[in-house]
Amino acid sequence: MNVFLVPVGPDSFECYYEAVEEEETDEPGEGFFARLHRKFNAQLREAERARHEAPIAPPKTFLGRMQQRSLRWIAERRAEQRLLWHLRKAQSATLHVPADLPVDHADSVMRASMKRDADRHRTLLIPHTLALVASAAVAVVPGPNVLAYLLLFTAGGHYLSWRGAVNALHNVAWTIEPNAALTDLQHAFSLPPDARHRAIIDVSHRLHMPRMARFVERMAATTA
């Protein structure tokens, strides 16, 4: 598994992973989280269909339109959390870092990021799971249960992300490799805006990660 420590500022970095979109495999067992995971996967498959396939006819009801929007939102959030979801099953991974970034510092940055993610998703998992259970009270209302759709995704997503971050910290064997393209990306933040944008696009193409440029520019805007 290849993870990239991408610069999002002169001295700021974020872990990034880009892969083909594949369906999640179901968790074995009959426990609460195993059942939640199976329902979660069924929802993801529906969300991906909504993202890639134009509807035959737009929904006629307010709840139908809200369900369609929530499915698209779910598909986009899935793409953002794919790194942690994949890490929960990883045994080894390579962290690609700017060539002039010391290995010890790169490892510390990655582990600090995973620790923040583990703490954040663990904290959010509890209230979202309780809210999901409470949403059963409105399940009898006719029509699409948009609230349950969103809560199922957020609870399931926090659970998978928490497991991925914990696995990355304690079980994954990491190898760190310097990457010249990431060095160029870090230097891009010393350029004027137009030149910086072109440099980010160029690095994205060189690394064969077409969605990376958008990620870098969005994260750079939030850390500026």
PDB file of N, CA and C in Angstrom, residues 174-211:
ATOM      1  N   TRP A 174       5.848   0.176   8.464  1.00  0.00           N
ATOM      2  CA  TRP A 174       6.026   1.295   7.545  1.00  0.00           C
ATOM      3  C   TRP A 174       7.441   1.332   6.976  1.00  0.00           C
ATOM      4  N   THR A 175       7.533   1.600   5.678  1.00  0.00           N
ATOM      5  CA  THR A 175       8.791   1.883   5.001  1.00  0.00           C
ATOM      6  C   THR A 175       8.701   3.298   4.444  1.00  0.00           C
ATOM      7  N   ILE A 176       9.732   4.097   4.653  1.00  0.00           N
ATOM      8  CA  ILE A 176       9.709   5.490   4.193  1.00  0.00           C
ATOM      9  C   ILE A 176      10.642   5.646   3.000  1.00  0.00           C
ATOM     10  N   GLU A 177      10.109   6.216   1.927  1.00  0.00           N
ATOM     11  CA  GLU A 177      10.887   6.403   0.704  1.00  0.00           C
ATOM     12  C   GLU A 177      10.814   7.865   0.249  1.00  0.00           C
ATOM     13  N   PRO A 178      11.960   8.468  -0.110  1.00  0.00           N
ATOM     14  CA  PRO A 178      11.949   9.849  -0.625  1.00  0.00           C
ATOM     15  C   PRO A 178      11.361   9.893  -2.026  1.00  0.00           C
ATOM     16  N   ASN A 179      10.690  10.999  -2.333  1.00  0.00           N
ATOM     17  CA  ASN A 179      10.035  11.159  -3.625  1.00  0.00           C
ATOM     18  C   ASN A 179      10.318  12.566  -4.145  1.00  0.00           C
ATOM     19  N   ALA A 180      10.989  12.652  -5.295  1.00  0.00           N
ATOM     20  CA  ALA A 180      11.386  13.953  -5.838  1.00  0.00           C
ATOM     21  C   ALA A 180      10.184  14.798  -6.234  1.00  0.00           C
ATOM     22  N   ALA A 181       9.115  14.155  -6.712  1.00  0.00           N
ATOM     23  CA  ALA A 181       7.931  14.920  -7.113  1.00  0.00           C
ATOM     24  C   ALA A 181       7.316  15.631  -5.911  1.00  0.00           C
ATOM     25  N   LEU A 182       7.331  15.000  -4.751  1.00  0.00           N
ATOM     26  CA  LEU A 182       6.800  15.643  -3.554  1.00  0.00           C
ATOM     27  C   LEU A 182       7.688  16.796  -3.100  1.00  0.00           C
ATOM     28  N   THR A 183       8.982  16.687  -3.353  1.00  0.00           N
ATOM     29  CA  THR A 183       9.883  17.811  -3.077  1.00  0.00           C
ATOM     30  C   THR A 183       9.495  19.010  -3.943  1.00  0.00           C
ATOM     31  N   ASP A 184       9.232  18.768  -5.225  1.00  0.00           N
ATOM     32  CA  ASP A 184       8.796  19.848  -6.124  1.00  0.00           C
ATOM     33  C   ASP A 184       7.471  20.434  -5.660  1.00  0.00           C
ATOM     34  N   LEU A 185       6.596  19.574  -5.149  1.00  0.00           N
ATOM     35  CA  LEU A 185       5.312  20.063  -4.657  1.00  0.00           C
ATOM     36  C   LEU A 185       5.504  20.984  -3.457  1.00  0.00           C
ATOM     37  N   GLN A 186       6.407  20.632  -2.563  1.00  0.00           N
ATOM     38  CA  GLN A 186       6.656  21.494  -1.410  1.00  0.00           C
ATOM     39  C   GLN A 186       7.232  22.832  -1.844  1.00  0.00           C
ATOM     40  N   HIS A 187       8.128  22.818  -2.809  1.00  0.00           N
ATOM     41  CA  HIS A 187       8.715  24.061  -3.297  1.00  0.00           C
ATOM     42  C   HIS A 187       7.684  24.921  -4.029  1.00  0.00           C
ATOM     43  N   ALA A 188       6.607  24.304  -4.515  1.00  0.00           N
ATOM     44  CA  ALA A 188       5.585  25.059  -5.241  1.00  0.00           C
ATOM     45  C   ALA A 188       4.929  26.119  -4.371  1.00  0.00           C
ATOM     46  N   PHE A 189       4.951  25.930  -3.052  1.00  0.00           N
ATOM     47  CA  PHE A 189       4.281  26.884  -2.174  1.00  0.00           C
ATOM     48  C   PHE A 189       5.074  28.174  -1.990  1.00  0.00           C
ATOM     49  N   SER A 190       6.254  28.248  -2.606  1.00  0.00           N
ATOM     50  CA  SER A 190       7.003  29.505  -2.622  1.00  0.00           C
ATOM     51  C   SER A 190       6.752  30.280  -3.910  1.00  0.00           C
ATOM     52  N   LEU A 191       5.904  29.742  -4.802  1.00  0.00           N
ATOM     53  CA  LEU A 191       5.627  30.367  -6.098  1.00  0.00           C
ATOM     54  C   LEU A 191       4.383  31.231  -6.038  1.00  0.00           C
ATOM     55  N   PRO A 192       4.221  32.160  -6.987  1.00  0.00           N
ATOM     56  CA  PRO A 192       2.976  32.918  -7.086  1.00  0.00           C
ATOM     57  C   PRO A 192       1.796  31.972  -7.336  1.00  0.00           C
ATOM     58  N   PRO A 193       0.562  32.405  -7.042  1.00  0.00           N
ATOM     59  CA  PRO A 193      -0.600  31.508  -7.124  1.00  0.00           C
ATOM     60  C   PRO A 193      -0.756  30.770  -8.449  1.00  0.00           C
ATOM     61  N   ASP A 194      -0.645  31.465  -9.585  1.00  0.00           N
ATOM     62  CA  ASP A 194      -0.840  30.804 -10.878  1.00  0.00           C
ATOM     63  C   ASP A 194       0.227  29.735 -11.119  1.00  0.00           C
ATOM     64  N   ALA A 195       1.477  30.078 -10.835  1.00  0.00           N
ATOM     65  CA  ALA A 195       2.565  29.113 -11.025  1.00  0.00           C
ATOM     66  C   ALA A 195       2.435  27.956 -10.038  1.00  0.00           C
ATOM     67  N   ARG A 196       1.980  28.251  -8.822  1.00  0.00           N
ATOM     68  CA  ARG A 196       1.781  27.191  -7.836  1.00  0.00           C
ATOM     69  C   ARG A 196       0.714  26.201  -8.318  1.00  0.00           C
ATOM     70  N   HIS A 197      -0.377  26.723  -8.849  1.00  0.00           N
ATOM     71  CA  HIS A 197      -1.447  25.861  -9.346  1.00  0.00           C
ATOM     72  C   HIS A 197      -0.932  24.944 -10.460  1.00  0.00           C
ATOM     73  N   ARG A 198      -0.159  25.506 -11.382  1.00  0.00           N
ATOM     74  CA  ARG A 198       0.374  24.689 -12.482  1.00  0.00           C
ATOM     75  C   ARG A 198       1.324  23.618 -11.948  1.00  0.00           C
ATOM     76  N   ALA A 199       2.124  23.972 -10.953  1.00  0.00           N
ATOM     77  CA  ALA A 199       3.074  23.010 -10.385  1.00  0.00           C
ATOM     78  C   ALA A 199       2.337  21.873  -9.678  1.00  0.00           C
ATOM     79  N   ILE A 200       1.270  22.196  -8.962  1.00  0.00           N
ATOM     80  CA  ILE A 200       0.485  21.165  -8.273  1.00  0.00           C
ATOM     81  C   ILE A 200      -0.142  20.207  -9.279  1.00  0.00           C
ATOM     82  N   ILE A 201      -0.686  20.751 -10.357  1.00  0.00           N
ATOM     83  CA  ILE A 201      -1.269  19.913 -11.412  1.00  0.00           C
ATOM     84  C   ILE A 201      -0.197  19.008 -12.021  1.00  0.00           C
ATOM     85  N   ASP A 202       0.998  19.580 -12.261  1.00  0.00           N
ATOM     86  CA  ASP A 202       2.084  18.809 -12.868  1.00  0.00           C
ATOM     87  C   ASP A 202       2.494  17.638 -11.975  1.00  0.00           C
ATOM     88  N   VAL A 203       2.629  17.877 -10.686  1.00  0.00           N
ATOM     89  CA  VAL A 203       3.013  16.809  -9.759  1.00  0.00           C
ATOM     90  C   VAL A 203       1.923  15.740  -9.708  1.00  0.00           C
ATOM     91  N   SER A 204       0.676  16.174  -9.719  1.00  0.00           N
ATOM     92  CA  SER A 204      -0.434  15.229  -9.716  1.00  0.00           C
ATOM     93  C   SER A 204      -0.362  14.295 -10.913  1.00  0.00           C
ATOM     94  N   HIS A 205      -0.029  14.847 -12.084  1.00  0.00           N
ATOM     95  CA  HIS A 205       0.103  14.031 -13.292  1.00  0.00           C
ATOM     96  C   HIS A 205       1.314  13.102 -13.196  1.00  0.00           C
ATOM     97  N   ARG A 206       2.420  13.608 -12.687  1.00  0.00           N
ATOM     98  CA  ARG A 206       3.626  12.786 -12.574  1.00  0.00           C
ATOM     99  C   ARG A 206       3.424  11.599 -11.646  1.00  0.00           C
ATOM    100  N   LEU A 207       2.623  11.775 -10.620  1.00  0.00           N
ATOM    101  CA  LEU A 207       2.371  10.698  -9.669  1.00  0.00           C
ATOM    102  C   LEU A 207       1.171   9.836 -10.068  1.00  0.00           C
ATOM    103  N   HIS A 208       0.536  10.191 -11.193  1.00  0.00           N
ATOM    104  CA  HIS A 208      -0.620   9.431 -11.695  1.00  0.00           C
ATOM    105  C   HIS A 208      -1.748   9.374 -10.665  1.00  0.00           C
ATOM    106  N   MET A 209      -1.979  10.519 -10.019  1.00  0.00           N
ATOM    107  CA  MET A 209      -3.060  10.632  -9.043  1.00  0.00           C
ATOM    108  C   MET A 209      -3.898  11.853  -9.407  1.00  0.00           C
ATOM    109  N   PRO A 210      -4.879  11.684 -10.278  1.00  0.00           N
ATOM    110  CA  PRO A 210      -5.613  12.840 -10.807  1.00  0.00           C
ATOM    111  C   PRO A 210      -6.403  13.629  -9.774  1.00  0.00           C
ATOM    112  N   ARG A 211      -6.772  13.006  -8.652  1.00  0.00           N
ATOM    113  CA  ARG A 211      -7.560  13.725  -7.643  1.00  0.00           C
ATOM    114  C   ARG A 211      -6.687  14.420  -6.604  1.00  0.00           C
TER     115      ARG A 211
END
